[in-house]
Amino acid sequence: MTPKIIVTRRWPEQVETILQQHYDCEFNTADTPLSSAQLSDALTRADAVLSTVTDKFDADVLNVDNHQTKIIANFGVGFSHIDINAAKAKKITVTNTPDVLSDCTADLAMTLLLMAARRAGEGERELRAGDWSGWRPTHMMGSKVTGKKLGIIGYGRIGRAMAHKAHHGFSMDIVVHNRSAVPAAALATVNATQLPTIEAVLAESDFVSLHCPGGDENKHLISQKRLSNMKPGSFLINTARGEVVDENALINALENGPIAGAGLDVFDNEPNIDKRFSGLPNAVLLPHLGSATTETRNDMGLRVISNLNEFFAGKKPADSVT
Ligand code: DGY
């Protein structure tokens, strides 16, 4: 029997075509997010559900009678939208798509860093509005990036890709915080120093980029207290998950200091972001574009297919997180 799969959102055409060749597919041609009831229903009708970050598989959604689903194969590396313990209780395997998006997500973090430091969003808005009065020595001065210190919170694959680009491309000094000890070789390639506390990283970094997982364990890791201890004039970059930062405290810090700006690709309660962000000129705001390149989105889809193929061949998928 060909396994039945439900794909919760539209995927790149090339990947949907391959899926169709191997599986009995139900696609979401409308590409609107599924409700909790629709997600639960999918679990009763498909052998595999192919999810994304917009599908909140909490304990209530997962706790359905007569579930048929044996694997939730997630399109994305982050999986804090899936209650892993509830999935395990139902004996559902969960997989993600690491590696293939590390470079593009780090590229986007670097984009945000440069935009925030060099006031690129502000400049573009001024120009498009017809308000540019011409070149002058004091016009829209930003902060220099080359040679500054970058603090990285979470030194996994994406954090390391970011360090590589910042150090080798922009001669930045790198300090990192990571829950476990980082192998010396992984620090040496970018001449990085691992510091014992987040506070130490925040106190000395000109830029801080977040690359840790989301979820309850890191909720408001960047708290009001930690924001208030960031280096005056520094910048916070978040391409991880919205919940990692206390957004109320961040808005206050963007209005009153000590930080000079922020570059944000992720938010609490996406896509309904806190409206106060839009009024802050020193915030660069992007709509969760970290992995959004054609190459990477295709690779993410292929990685899901490889996980599915392994699972239905009776093997443990390489990217199982359960
Ligand atoms: C990821 O891969 O985690 C992206 O943020 C999309 O979910």
mmCIF file of N, CA and C in Angstrom, residues 120-133 140:
data_model
loop_
_atom_site.group_PDB
_atom_site.id
_atom_site.type_symbol
_atom_site.label_atom_id
_atom_site.label_comp_id
_atom_site.label_asym_id
_atom_site.label_seq_id
_atom_site.Cartn_x
_atom_site.Cartn_y
_atom_site.Cartn_z
ATOM 1 N N ALA A 120 19.648 50.715 6.800
ATOM 2 C CA ALA A 120 19.235 50.499 5.404
ATOM 3 C C ALA A 120 17.720 50.607 5.227
ATOM 4 N N GLY A 121 16.960 50.106 6.197
ATOM 5 C CA GLY A 121 15.502 50.204 6.092
ATOM 6 C C GLY A 121 15.056 51.661 6.146
ATOM 7 N N GLU A 122 15.624 52.380 7.102
ATOM 8 C CA GLU A 122 15.292 53.810 7.232
ATOM 9 C C GLU A 122 15.626 54.569 5.955
ATOM 10 N N GLY A 123 16.807 54.268 5.422
ATOM 11 C CA GLY A 123 17.256 54.962 4.209
ATOM 12 C C GLY A 123 16.328 54.676 3.039
ATOM 13 N N GLU A 124 15.951 53.415 2.898
ATOM 14 C CA GLU A 124 15.085 53.084 1.766
ATOM 15 C C GLU A 124 13.720 53.745 1.919
ATOM 16 N N ARG A 125 13.225 53.749 3.136
ATOM 17 C CA ARG A 125 11.910 54.401 3.357
ATOM 18 C C ARG A 125 11.977 55.898 3.030
ATOM 19 N N GLU A 126 13.081 56.537 3.428
ATOM 20 C CA GLU A 126 13.232 57.974 3.159
ATOM 21 C C GLU A 126 13.244 58.239 1.650
ATOM 22 N N LEU A 127 14.024 57.408 0.953
ATOM 23 C CA LEU A 127 14.151 57.602 -0.492
ATOM 24 C C LEU A 127 12.826 57.361 -1.222
ATOM 25 N N ARG A 128 12.160 56.254 -0.878
ATOM 26 C CA ARG A 128 10.888 55.932 -1.543
ATOM 27 C C ARG A 128 9.821 56.981 -1.265
ATOM 28 N N ALA A 129 9.908 57.606 -0.090
ATOM 29 C CA ALA A 129 8.905 58.627 0.267
ATOM 30 C C ALA A 129 9.199 59.968 -0.414
ATOM 31 N N GLY A 130 10.326 60.041 -1.137
ATOM 32 C CA GLY A 130 10.682 61.303 -1.799
ATOM 33 C C GLY A 130 11.244 62.336 -0.833
ATOM 34 N N ASP A 131 11.729 61.863 0.317
ATOM 35 C CA ASP A 131 12.203 62.800 1.354
ATOM 36 C C ASP A 131 13.716 63.003 1.355
ATOM 37 N N TRP A 132 14.430 62.393 0.430
ATOM 38 C CA TRP A 132 15.902 62.503 0.418
ATOM 39 C C TRP A 132 16.301 63.861 -0.155
ATOM 40 N N SER A 133 16.979 64.653 0.664
ATOM 41 C CA SER A 133 17.351 65.999 0.209
ATOM 42 C C SER A 133 18.754 66.013 -0.395
ATOM 43 N N MET A 140 22.197 60.388 8.074
ATOM 44 C CA MET A 140 21.866 59.013 8.460
ATOM 45 C C MET A 140 23.095 58.174 8.802
#
